[in-house]
Amino acid sequence: MADNAEHIPSYVTEGQEFNRDTNYIDDRILNDPNAQWPVEPGRYRLVAARACPWANRTIIVRRLLGLEDAISIGMPGPTHDARSWTFDLDQGGVDPVLGIERLQQAFFARYPDYPRGITVPAIVDVPTGVVVTNDFPQITEDFSTQWTDYHRDGAPNLWPEESRDEMAKVMRHIYTEINNGVYRCGFAGSQDAYEAAFDRLFNALDIVEDRLSRSRFLMGETITEADVRLFTTLVRFDPVYFGHFKCNRQPLTSFENLWGYARDLYQTPGFGDTVDFEQIKQHYYIVHRDVNPTQIVPKGPDLSGWLSDHGRDAKFGGSPFGDGSAPGPVKDGEEVAFAHTAAAWEK
């Protein structure tokens, strides 16, 4: 992380509530040979840091659908400065496919005066080295709907036609009140803004807790995109949001249904095997220096409970993949280090 104050990102605006900039590059990769960005296996590279919840979504969906061979992945390290995510985990600090040190270079290759934050996930066109999109909700939807020719056998239907209208409402609630709600707490610039955000967040969690008392997954008996979107916040809740973002009415482990549901997903291939708890903690506690000036990363919490019996299969039935099947082993080179998993906490 750079010591130069110019390169230290700032997240809290004194006296104000947090408002996320949602203006992304909204180009799409389409299953149309005449599109500006047509679906082509091997042409695009997903840049997705494990630490980031928005990027973690794309890693999960790519794995669930079996798109690893069609869309390569580059993984920046867990920390960044105000300029960009960097490929500091790769040999020589350079992405081996794109040949760049910073994701910023792909954005500037397309927009030399790009005025916004350099965010992950992003998809880069390998032949030209330019960014295509960083519109994270559209990226995962398009993985499901535009890349169908390259889905693995047994891939789940994450966007079932019969429940899309209701799913859209559920996902909108999850995004505004929970996914973004934790940030609204953590980056609040006043006591009043924080307390209002806190109440909104836990009201939303209580609503979802109740919903999950009646079905195994958000939309019923099988997983959908809605579950992916909720999971990436839940898996970060106790390690970072509870303490670092002051979302501390209660930990995730004290919610009967949310905690059981989160464990159910964590133990499902494609979910927990994408989660790097150590990188998650390093990102939040080191990067957010205006929230945590010491940059000290906590050793806890104890993560061994993530592998305990959740009982939701016996209670509700159903199957994560419905008539499909679980993905196979994690692709070589994409494994999470064992020391960074919940299994490492098992006694």
mmCIF file of C-alpha atoms in Angstrom:
data_model
loop_
_atom_site.group_PDB
_atom_site.id
_atom_site.type_symbol
_atom_site.label_atom_id
_atom_site.label_comp_id
_atom_site.label_asym_id
_atom_site.label_seq_id
_atom_site.Cartn_x
_atom_site.Cartn_y
_atom_site.Cartn_z
ATOM 1 C CA MET A 1 0.000 0.000 0.000
ATOM 2 C CA ALA A 2 1.417 3.383 -0.950
ATOM 3 C CA ASP A 3 2.479 5.713 1.847
ATOM 4 C CA ASN A 4 1.806 8.800 -0.244
ATOM 5 C CA ALA A 5 -1.370 10.420 1.130
ATOM 6 C CA GLU A 6 -2.456 11.157 -2.425
ATOM 7 C CA HIS A 7 -2.847 7.413 -2.969
ATOM 8 C CA ILE A 8 -4.803 6.650 0.223
ATOM 9 C CA PRO A 9 -8.481 6.157 -0.603
ATOM 10 C CA SER A 10 -11.090 7.909 1.522
ATOM 11 C CA TYR A 11 -14.512 6.405 2.151
ATOM 12 C CA VAL A 12 -16.180 8.532 4.817
ATOM 13 C CA THR A 13 -17.524 12.031 4.170
ATOM 14 C CA GLU A 14 -17.917 13.851 7.461
ATOM 15 C CA GLY A 15 -21.507 14.697 8.324
ATOM 16 C CA GLN A 16 -23.028 12.743 5.433
ATOM 17 C CA GLU A 17 -24.550 9.367 4.794
ATOM 18 C CA PHE A 18 -22.799 7.018 2.379
ATOM 19 C CA ASN A 19 -24.020 7.054 -1.206
ATOM 20 C CA ARG A 20 -22.525 4.561 -3.637
ATOM 21 C CA ASP A 21 -21.522 5.691 -7.131
ATOM 22 C CA THR A 22 -23.407 3.235 -9.351
ATOM 23 C CA ASN A 23 -22.329 4.597 -12.731
ATOM 24 C CA TYR A 24 -20.499 1.706 -14.336
ATOM 25 C CA ILE A 25 -19.323 0.867 -17.845
ATOM 26 C CA ASP A 26 -22.499 -0.878 -18.938
ATOM 27 C CA ASP A 27 -21.365 -2.560 -22.163
ATOM 28 C CA ARG A 28 -22.489 -6.175 -22.447
ATOM 29 C CA ILE A 29 -21.009 -9.314 -23.954
ATOM 30 C CA LEU A 30 -23.847 -10.788 -25.985
ATOM 31 C CA ASN A 31 -24.598 -14.070 -27.702
ATOM 32 C CA ASP A 32 -24.747 -12.284 -31.035
ATOM 33 C CA PRO A 33 -21.894 -12.459 -33.571
ATOM 34 C CA ASN A 34 -22.722 -8.912 -34.701
ATOM 35 C CA ALA A 35 -22.547 -7.413 -31.216
ATOM 36 C CA GLN A 36 -19.789 -4.973 -30.304
ATOM 37 C CA TRP A 37 -18.646 -7.554 -27.751
ATOM 38 C CA PRO A 38 -19.765 -11.003 -28.942
ATOM 39 C CA VAL A 39 -19.518 -14.133 -26.814
ATOM 40 C CA GLU A 40 -16.213 -15.815 -27.716
ATOM 41 C CA PRO A 41 -14.548 -18.391 -25.487
ATOM 42 C CA GLY A 42 -11.002 -17.416 -24.567
ATOM 43 C CA ARG A 43 -11.385 -13.800 -25.640
ATOM 44 C CA TYR A 44 -12.229 -12.191 -22.305
ATOM 45 C CA ARG A 45 -10.600 -12.123 -18.889
ATOM 46 C CA LEU A 46 -12.563 -11.626 -15.694
ATOM 47 C CA VAL A 47 -10.617 -9.573 -13.158
ATOM 48 C CA ALA A 48 -12.037 -10.347 -9.736
ATOM 49 C CA ALA A 49 -10.404 -9.905 -6.337
ATOM 50 C CA ARG A 50 -11.443 -12.558 -3.819
ATOM 51 C CA ALA A 51 -11.701 -9.901 -1.123
ATOM 52 C CA CYS A 52 -14.493 -7.933 -2.803
ATOM 53 C CA PRO A 53 -18.100 -9.128 -2.328
ATOM 54 C CA TRP A 54 -19.198 -7.824 -5.742
ATOM 55 C CA ALA A 55 -16.311 -9.658 -7.411
ATOM 56 C CA ASN A 56 -16.873 -12.778 -5.316
ATOM 57 C CA ARG A 57 -20.317 -13.043 -6.962
ATOM 58 C CA THR A 58 -18.746 -13.387 -10.385
ATOM 59 C CA ILE A 59 -16.250 -15.995 -9.172
ATOM 60 C CA ILE A 60 -19.099 -18.065 -7.727
ATOM 61 C CA VAL A 61 -21.330 -17.841 -10.801
ATOM 62 C CA ARG A 62 -18.452 -18.583 -13.186
ATOM 63 C CA ARG A 63 -17.700 -21.741 -11.186
ATOM 64 C CA LEU A 64 -21.327 -22.836 -10.746
ATOM 65 C CA LEU A 65 -21.919 -22.591 -14.506
ATOM 66 C CA GLY A 66 -18.597 -24.176 -15.460
ATOM 67 C CA LEU A 67 -17.251 -21.212 -17.422
ATOM 68 C CA GLU A 68 -13.665 -21.554 -16.238
ATOM 69 C CA ASP A 69 -12.328 -22.652 -19.621
ATOM 70 C CA ALA A 70 -14.394 -20.100 -21.559
ATOM 71 C CA ILE A 71 -13.526 -17.060 -19.426
ATOM 72 C CA SER A 72 -10.117 -16.836 -17.776
ATOM 73 C CA ILE A 73 -9.666 -15.100 -14.450
ATOM 74 C CA GLY A 74 -7.138 -12.655 -13.053
ATOM 75 C CA MET A 75 -7.046 -12.105 -9.306
ATOM 76 C CA PRO A 76 -5.630 -8.909 -7.820
ATOM 77 C CA GLY A 77 -4.400 -8.955 -4.259
ATOM 78 C CA PRO A 78 -6.635 -7.963 -1.341
ATOM 79 C CA THR A 79 -5.404 -4.385 -0.923
ATOM 80 C CA HIS A 80 -5.286 -1.390 -3.224
ATOM 81 C CA ASP A 81 -4.677 2.336 -3.126
ATOM 82 C CA ALA A 82 -6.790 5.155 -4.532
ATOM 83 C CA ARG A 83 -5.468 4.491 -8.036
ATOM 84 C CA SER A 84 -6.278 0.876 -8.615
ATOM 85 C CA TRP A 85 -6.303 -2.793 -7.756
ATOM 86 C CA THR A 86 -2.896 -4.345 -8.437
ATOM 87 C CA PHE A 87 -1.753 -7.819 -9.454
ATOM 88 C CA ASP A 88 0.649 -8.154 -6.547
ATOM 89 C CA LEU A 89 -0.099 -11.876 -6.073
ATOM 90 C CA ASP A 90 1.255 -12.705 -9.546
ATOM 91 C CA GLN A 91 4.914 -13.244 -10.350
ATOM 92 C CA GLY A 92 6.583 -9.896 -10.857
ATOM 93 C CA GLY A 93 3.347 -8.127 -9.923
ATOM 94 C CA VAL A 94 2.054 -8.500 -13.495
ATOM 95 C CA ASP A 95 -1.095 -10.278 -14.677
ATOM 96 C CA PRO A 96 0.245 -13.174 -16.777
ATOM 97 C CA VAL A 97 -2.387 -12.794 -19.520
ATOM 98 C CA LEU A 98 -2.974 -9.047 -19.694
ATOM 99 C CA GLY A 99 0.626 -8.068 -18.989
ATOM 100 C CA ILE A 100 -0.382 -5.174 -16.714
ATOM 101 C CA GLU A 101 0.454 -4.272 -13.127
ATOM 102 C CA ARG A 102 -2.741 -2.346 -12.391
ATOM 103 C CA LEU A 103 -6.324 -2.844 -13.488
ATOM 104 C CA GLN A 104 -6.284 0.920 -14.061
ATOM 105 C CA GLN A 105 -4.233 0.330 -17.201
ATOM 106 C CA ALA A 106 -7.111 -1.551 -18.873
ATOM 107 C CA PHE A 107 -9.546 1.246 -18.008
ATOM 108 C CA PHE A 108 -7.174 3.936 -19.315
ATOM 109 C CA ALA A 109 -6.521 1.905 -22.469
ATOM 110 C CA ARG A 110 -10.169 2.453 -23.343
ATOM 111 C CA TYR A 111 -10.873 5.745 -21.579
ATOM 112 C CA PRO A 112 -7.636 7.755 -21.078
ATOM 113 C CA ASP A 113 -9.464 10.231 -18.855
ATOM 114 C CA TYR A 114 -11.656 7.713 -16.989
ATOM 115 C CA PRO A 115 -12.962 9.793 -14.077
ATOM 116 C CA ARG A 116 -14.404 7.171 -11.727
ATOM 117 C CA GLY A 117 -13.079 4.532 -9.389
ATOM 118 C CA ILE A 118 -11.343 1.504 -10.853
ATOM 119 C CA THR A 119 -13.576 -1.294 -9.602
ATOM 120 C CA VAL A 120 -13.751 -5.067 -9.624
ATOM 121 C CA PRO A 121 -15.169 -7.168 -11.033
ATOM 122 C CA ALA A 122 -14.226 -6.034 -14.508
ATOM 123 C CA ILE A 123 -14.041 -7.878 -17.801
ATOM 124 C CA VAL A 124 -11.154 -7.083 -20.123
ATOM 125 C CA ASP A 125 -10.904 -7.832 -23.848
ATOM 126 C CA VAL A 126 -7.636 -9.755 -24.051
ATOM 127 C CA PRO A 127 -6.694 -8.972 -27.696
ATOM 128 C CA THR A 128 -6.968 -5.197 -27.204
ATOM 129 C CA GLY A 129 -6.335 -4.964 -23.459
ATOM 130 C CA VAL A 130 -9.293 -2.618 -22.945
ATOM 131 C CA VAL A 131 -11.943 -2.895 -20.265
ATOM 132 C CA VAL A 132 -15.336 -4.010 -21.554
ATOM 133 C CA THR A 133 -17.502 -3.635 -18.465
ATOM 134 C CA ASN A 134 -17.456 -3.332 -14.685
ATOM 135 C CA ASP A 135 -21.256 -3.483 -14.318
ATOM 136 C CA PHE A 136 -21.217 -6.256 -11.722
ATOM 137 C CA PRO A 137 -24.933 -7.192 -11.558
ATOM 138 C CA GLN A 138 -25.153 -7.407 -15.335
ATOM 139 C CA ILE A 139 -21.974 -9.474 -15.571
ATOM 140 C CA THR A 140 -23.388 -12.365 -13.563
ATOM 141 C CA GLU A 141 -26.782 -12.190 -15.271
ATOM 142 C CA ASP A 142 -25.072 -12.390 -18.646
ATOM 143 C CA PHE A 143 -22.944 -15.331 -17.537
ATOM 144 C CA SER A 144 -26.260 -17.144 -17.056
ATOM 145 C CA THR A 145 -28.147 -15.895 -20.107
ATOM 146 C CA GLN A 146 -25.563 -15.124 -22.809
ATOM 147 C CA TRP A 147 -22.921 -17.812 -22.254
ATOM 148 C CA THR A 148 -25.299 -20.795 -22.263
ATOM 149 C CA ASP A 149 -23.423 -22.538 -25.101
ATOM 150 C CA TYR A 150 -20.457 -22.910 -22.750
ATOM 151 C CA HIS A 151 -22.222 -23.921 -19.532
ATOM 152 C CA ARG A 152 -21.154 -27.264 -18.089
ATOM 153 C CA ASP A 153 -23.478 -30.266 -18.133
ATOM 154 C CA GLY A 154 -25.646 -30.065 -15.015
ATOM 155 C CA ALA A 155 -25.199 -26.307 -14.557
ATOM 156 C CA PRO A 156 -27.942 -24.782 -12.395
ATOM 157 C CA ASN A 157 -30.549 -22.407 -13.768
ATOM 158 C CA LEU A 158 -29.785 -19.337 -11.679
ATOM 159 C CA TRP A 159 -32.415 -17.206 -13.444
ATOM 160 C CA PRO A 160 -35.543 -19.410 -13.561
ATOM 161 C CA GLU A 161 -38.123 -17.852 -15.864
ATOM 162 C CA GLU A 162 -41.077 -18.617 -13.615
ATOM 163 C CA SER A 163 -39.727 -16.652 -10.651
ATOM 164 C CA ARG A 164 -37.792 -13.797 -12.274
ATOM 165 C CA ASP A 165 -40.251 -11.064 -11.339
ATOM 166 C CA GLU A 166 -40.266 -12.015 -7.670
ATOM 167 C CA MET A 167 -36.521 -12.660 -7.735
ATOM 168 C CA ALA A 168 -35.918 -9.153 -9.073
ATOM 169 C CA LYS A 169 -37.798 -7.699 -6.081
ATOM 170 C CA VAL A 170 -35.910 -9.897 -3.632
ATOM 171 C CA MET A 171 -32.541 -8.983 -5.149
ATOM 172 C CA ARG A 172 -33.378 -5.280 -5.165
ATOM 173 C CA HIS A 173 -34.185 -5.490 -1.440
ATOM 174 C CA ILE A 174 -31.004 -7.453 -0.747
ATOM 175 C CA TYR A 175 -28.867 -4.957 -2.657
ATOM 176 C CA THR A 176 -30.255 -1.714 -1.286
ATOM 177 C CA GLU A 177 -30.773 -2.825 2.307
ATOM 178 C CA ILE A 178 -28.159 -5.535 2.961
ATOM 179 C CA ASN A 179 -25.350 -5.650 0.353
ATOM 180 C CA ASN A 180 -25.087 -1.858 0.384
ATOM 181 C CA GLY A 181 -26.587 -1.522 3.857
ATOM 182 C CA VAL A 182 -23.444 -2.714 5.614
ATOM 183 C CA TYR A 183 -21.439 -0.054 3.748
ATOM 184 C CA ARG A 184 -24.019 2.563 4.680
ATOM 185 C CA CYS A 185 -23.248 1.723 8.314
ATOM 186 C CA GLY A 186 -19.496 1.485 7.954
ATOM 187 C CA PHE A 187 -19.012 4.652 5.927
ATOM 188 C CA ALA A 188 -21.561 6.832 7.731
ATOM 189 C CA GLY A 189 -20.231 10.336 8.347
ATOM 190 C CA SER A 190 -22.396 11.181 11.349
ATOM 191 C CA GLN A 191 -24.015 9.469 14.314
ATOM 192 C CA ASP A 192 -27.495 10.060 12.919
ATOM 193 C CA ALA A 193 -26.566 8.629 9.518
ATOM 194 C CA TYR A 194 -25.036 5.574 11.174
ATOM 195 C CA GLU A 195 -27.994 4.872 13.422
ATOM 196 C CA ALA A 196 -30.480 5.215 10.565
ATOM 197 C CA ALA A 197 -28.359 2.864 8.448
ATOM 198 C CA PHE A 198 -28.032 0.407 11.322
ATOM 199 C CA ASP A 199 -31.801 0.229 11.793
ATOM 200 C CA ARG A 200 -32.403 -0.222 8.043
ATOM 201 C CA LEU A 201 -29.867 -3.030 7.835
ATOM 202 C CA PHE A 202 -31.173 -5.084 10.721
ATOM 203 C CA ASN A 203 -34.782 -4.548 9.727
ATOM 204 C CA ALA A 204 -33.892 -6.053 6.341
ATOM 205 C CA LEU A 205 -31.989 -8.939 7.914
ATOM 206 C CA ASP A 206 -35.004 -9.683 10.122
ATOM 207 C CA ILE A 207 -37.226 -9.816 7.036
ATOM 208 C CA VAL A 208 -34.905 -12.259 5.276
ATOM 209 C CA GLU A 209 -34.530 -14.281 8.480
ATOM 210 C CA ASP A 210 -38.283 -14.745 8.468
ATOM 211 C CA ARG A 211 -38.363 -15.641 4.767
ATOM 212 C CA LEU A 212 -35.718 -18.310 5.303
ATOM 213 C CA SER A 213 -37.773 -19.861 8.098
ATOM 214 C CA ARG A 214 -40.134 -21.107 5.386
ATOM 215 C CA SER A 215 -37.856 -22.247 2.546
ATOM 216 C CA ARG A 216 -34.379 -23.650 2.172
ATOM 217 C CA PHE A 217 -33.229 -21.004 -0.300
ATOM 218 C CA LEU A 218 -34.511 -17.534 -1.106
ATOM 219 C CA MET A 219 -36.621 -18.630 -4.060
ATOM 220 C CA GLY A 220 -37.520 -22.112 -2.907
ATOM 221 C CA GLU A 221 -35.846 -25.519 -3.120
ATOM 222 C CA THR A 222 -32.872 -24.678 -5.357
ATOM 223 C CA ILE A 223 -30.224 -21.969 -5.580
ATOM 224 C CA THR A 224 -30.637 -18.900 -7.772
ATOM 225 C CA GLU A 225 -28.732 -15.707 -8.452
ATOM 226 C CA ALA A 226 -30.500 -14.203 -5.425
ATOM 227 C CA ASP A 227 -28.686 -16.637 -3.127
ATOM 228 C CA VAL A 228 -25.322 -15.764 -4.662
ATOM 229 C CA ARG A 229 -25.970 -12.077 -4.040
ATOM 230 C CA LEU A 230 -26.939 -12.526 -0.399
ATOM 231 C CA PHE A 231 -24.224 -15.057 0.391
ATOM 232 C CA THR A 232 -21.272 -12.786 -0.334
ATOM 233 C CA THR A 233 -22.467 -10.314 2.300
ATOM 234 C CA LEU A 234 -23.335 -12.971 4.870
ATOM 235 C CA VAL A 235 -19.964 -14.698 4.586
ATOM 236 C CA ARG A 236 -18.256 -11.371 5.370
ATOM 237 C CA PHE A 237 -20.623 -10.358 8.150
ATOM 238 C CA ASP A 238 -18.889 -11.663 11.271
ATOM 239 C CA PRO A 239 -15.282 -11.409 9.968
ATOM 240 C CA VAL A 240 -15.583 -7.723 8.992
ATOM 241 C CA TYR A 241 -19.007 -6.051 9.013
ATOM 242 C CA PHE A 242 -19.888 -6.833 12.641
ATOM 243 C CA GLY A 243 -16.798 -5.079 14.040
ATOM 244 C CA HIS A 244 -15.202 -2.987 11.305
ATOM 245 C CA PHE A 245 -18.497 -1.545 10.035
ATOM 246 C CA LYS A 246 -20.169 -1.487 13.480
ATOM 247 C CA CYS A 247 -23.025 -3.757 12.326
ATOM 248 C CA ASN A 248 -23.131 -5.174 15.819
ATOM 249 C CA ARG A 249 -26.710 -5.618 16.986
ATOM 250 C CA GLN A 250 -25.943 -9.319 16.747
ATOM 251 C CA PRO A 251 -23.550 -11.564 14.825
ATOM 252 C CA LEU A 252 -24.671 -13.747 11.945
ATOM 253 C CA THR A 253 -24.196 -16.792 14.170
ATOM 254 C CA SER A 254 -27.104 -15.690 16.387
ATOM 255 C CA PHE A 255 -29.651 -15.717 13.524
ATOM 256 C CA GLU A 256 -31.172 -19.200 13.451
ATOM 257 C CA ASN A 257 -32.182 -19.238 9.798
ATOM 258 C CA LEU A 258 -29.648 -16.879 8.215
ATOM 259 C CA TRP A 259 -26.792 -18.705 9.922
ATOM 260 C CA GLY A 260 -28.073 -22.127 8.901
ATOM 261 C CA TYR A 261 -28.682 -20.882 5.353
ATOM 262 C CA ALA A 262 -25.206 -19.323 5.109
ATOM 263 C CA ARG A 263 -23.601 -22.597 6.249
ATOM 264 C CA ASP A 264 -25.748 -24.540 3.778
ATOM 265 C CA LEU A 265 -24.395 -22.402 0.926
ATOM 266 C CA TYR A 266 -20.828 -22.351 2.236
ATOM 267 C CA GLN A 267 -20.786 -26.140 2.202
ATOM 268 C CA THR A 268 -22.181 -26.214 -1.368
ATOM 269 C CA PRO A 269 -19.481 -26.586 -4.064
ATOM 270 C CA GLY A 270 -19.015 -23.262 -5.832
ATOM 271 C CA PHE A 271 -19.698 -21.107 -2.779
ATOM 272 C CA GLY A 272 -17.368 -21.768 0.162
ATOM 273 C CA ASP A 273 -14.533 -22.938 -2.050
ATOM 274 C CA THR A 274 -14.310 -19.410 -3.512
ATOM 275 C CA VAL A 275 -14.082 -17.665 -0.115
ATOM 276 C CA ASP A 276 -10.726 -16.445 1.202
ATOM 277 C CA PHE A 277 -11.353 -15.208 4.734
ATOM 278 C CA GLU A 278 -7.831 -13.881 5.198
ATOM 279 C CA GLN A 279 -7.927 -11.762 2.052
ATOM 280 C CA ILE A 280 -11.359 -10.485 3.061
ATOM 281 C CA LYS A 281 -10.082 -9.277 6.429
ATOM 282 C CA GLN A 282 -6.910 -7.803 4.940
ATOM 283 C CA HIS A 283 -8.895 -5.814 2.409
ATOM 284 C CA TYR A 284 -11.297 -4.129 4.785
ATOM 285 C CA TYR A 285 -8.996 -3.545 7.738
ATOM 286 C CA ILE A 286 -5.999 -2.360 5.689
ATOM 287 C CA VAL A 287 -7.615 -0.400 2.848
ATOM 288 C CA HIS A 288 -10.201 1.542 4.894
ATOM 289 C CA ARG A 289 -7.677 3.651 6.760
ATOM 290 C CA ASP A 290 -10.193 6.358 7.627
ATOM 291 C CA VAL A 291 -12.239 3.672 9.442
ATOM 292 C CA ASN A 292 -9.288 1.679 10.844
ATOM 293 C CA PRO A 293 -6.254 4.006 11.019
ATOM 294 C CA THR A 294 -3.977 1.389 12.647
ATOM 295 C CA GLN A 295 -4.538 -1.069 9.781
ATOM 296 C CA ILE A 296 -4.346 -3.890 12.327
ATOM 297 C CA VAL A 297 -6.068 -7.024 11.011
ATOM 298 C CA PRO A 298 -7.862 -9.068 13.693
ATOM 299 C CA LYS A 299 -6.952 -12.730 14.163
ATOM 300 C CA GLY A 300 -10.565 -13.820 14.733
ATOM 301 C CA PRO A 301 -13.319 -14.673 14.663
ATOM 302 C CA ASP A 302 -13.311 -18.454 15.049
ATOM 303 C CA LEU A 303 -14.542 -19.774 11.702
ATOM 304 C CA SER A 304 -14.899 -23.460 12.518
ATOM 305 C CA GLY A 305 -18.702 -23.213 12.792
ATOM 306 C CA TRP A 306 -19.024 -22.745 9.025
ATOM 307 C CA LEU A 307 -18.567 -26.493 8.565
ATOM 308 C CA SER A 308 -21.053 -27.580 11.243
ATOM 309 C CA ASP A 309 -24.314 -29.341 10.380
ATOM 310 C CA HIS A 310 -26.914 -26.817 9.186
ATOM 311 C CA GLY A 311 -29.869 -29.216 9.111
ATOM 312 C CA ARG A 312 -31.691 -27.313 6.384
ATOM 313 C CA ASP A 313 -31.686 -30.208 3.959
ATOM 314 C CA ALA A 314 -33.508 -32.409 6.469
ATOM 315 C CA LYS A 315 -35.909 -29.626 7.444
ATOM 316 C CA PHE A 316 -36.864 -28.334 4.007
ATOM 317 C CA GLY A 317 -35.706 -30.947 1.498
ATOM 318 C CA GLY A 318 -34.786 -29.646 -1.911
ATOM 319 C CA SER A 319 -31.349 -29.662 -3.487
ATOM 320 C CA PRO A 320 -29.015 -26.761 -4.320
ATOM 321 C CA PHE A 321 -28.727 -27.849 -7.961
ATOM 322 C CA GLY A 322 -32.217 -29.227 -8.532
ATOM 323 C CA ASP A 323 -32.085 -31.617 -11.487
ATOM 324 C CA GLY A 324 -28.512 -30.571 -12.198
ATOM 325 C CA SER A 325 -25.271 -31.405 -10.440
ATOM 326 C CA ALA A 326 -22.525 -29.804 -8.398
ATOM 327 C CA PRO A 327 -19.447 -28.442 -10.156
ATOM 328 C CA GLY A 328 -16.333 -30.564 -10.048
ATOM 329 C CA PRO A 329 -13.085 -29.769 -8.251
ATOM 330 C CA VAL A 330 -11.783 -26.210 -8.297
ATOM 331 C CA LYS A 331 -9.668 -25.526 -11.386
ATOM 332 C CA ASP A 332 -5.930 -25.938 -10.820
ATOM 333 C CA GLY A 333 -4.377 -22.664 -9.752
ATOM 334 C CA GLU A 334 -7.666 -21.174 -8.558
ATOM 335 C CA GLU A 335 -7.804 -22.873 -5.152
ATOM 336 C CA VAL A 336 -8.106 -20.831 -1.948
ATOM 337 C CA ALA A 337 -5.114 -21.371 0.329
ATOM 338 C CA PHE A 338 -6.106 -23.868 3.035
ATOM 339 C CA ALA A 339 -4.932 -21.533 5.811
ATOM 340 C CA HIS A 340 -7.467 -18.955 4.599
ATOM 341 C CA THR A 341 -10.499 -21.287 4.836
ATOM 342 C CA ALA A 342 -12.910 -22.224 7.579
ATOM 343 C CA ALA A 343 -11.465 -25.752 7.572
ATOM 344 C CA ALA A 344 -8.186 -24.371 8.928
ATOM 345 C CA TRP A 345 -10.026 -23.458 12.152
ATOM 346 C CA GLU A 346 -11.222 -27.016 12.772
ATOM 347 C CA LYS A 347 -9.743 -28.434 15.944
#
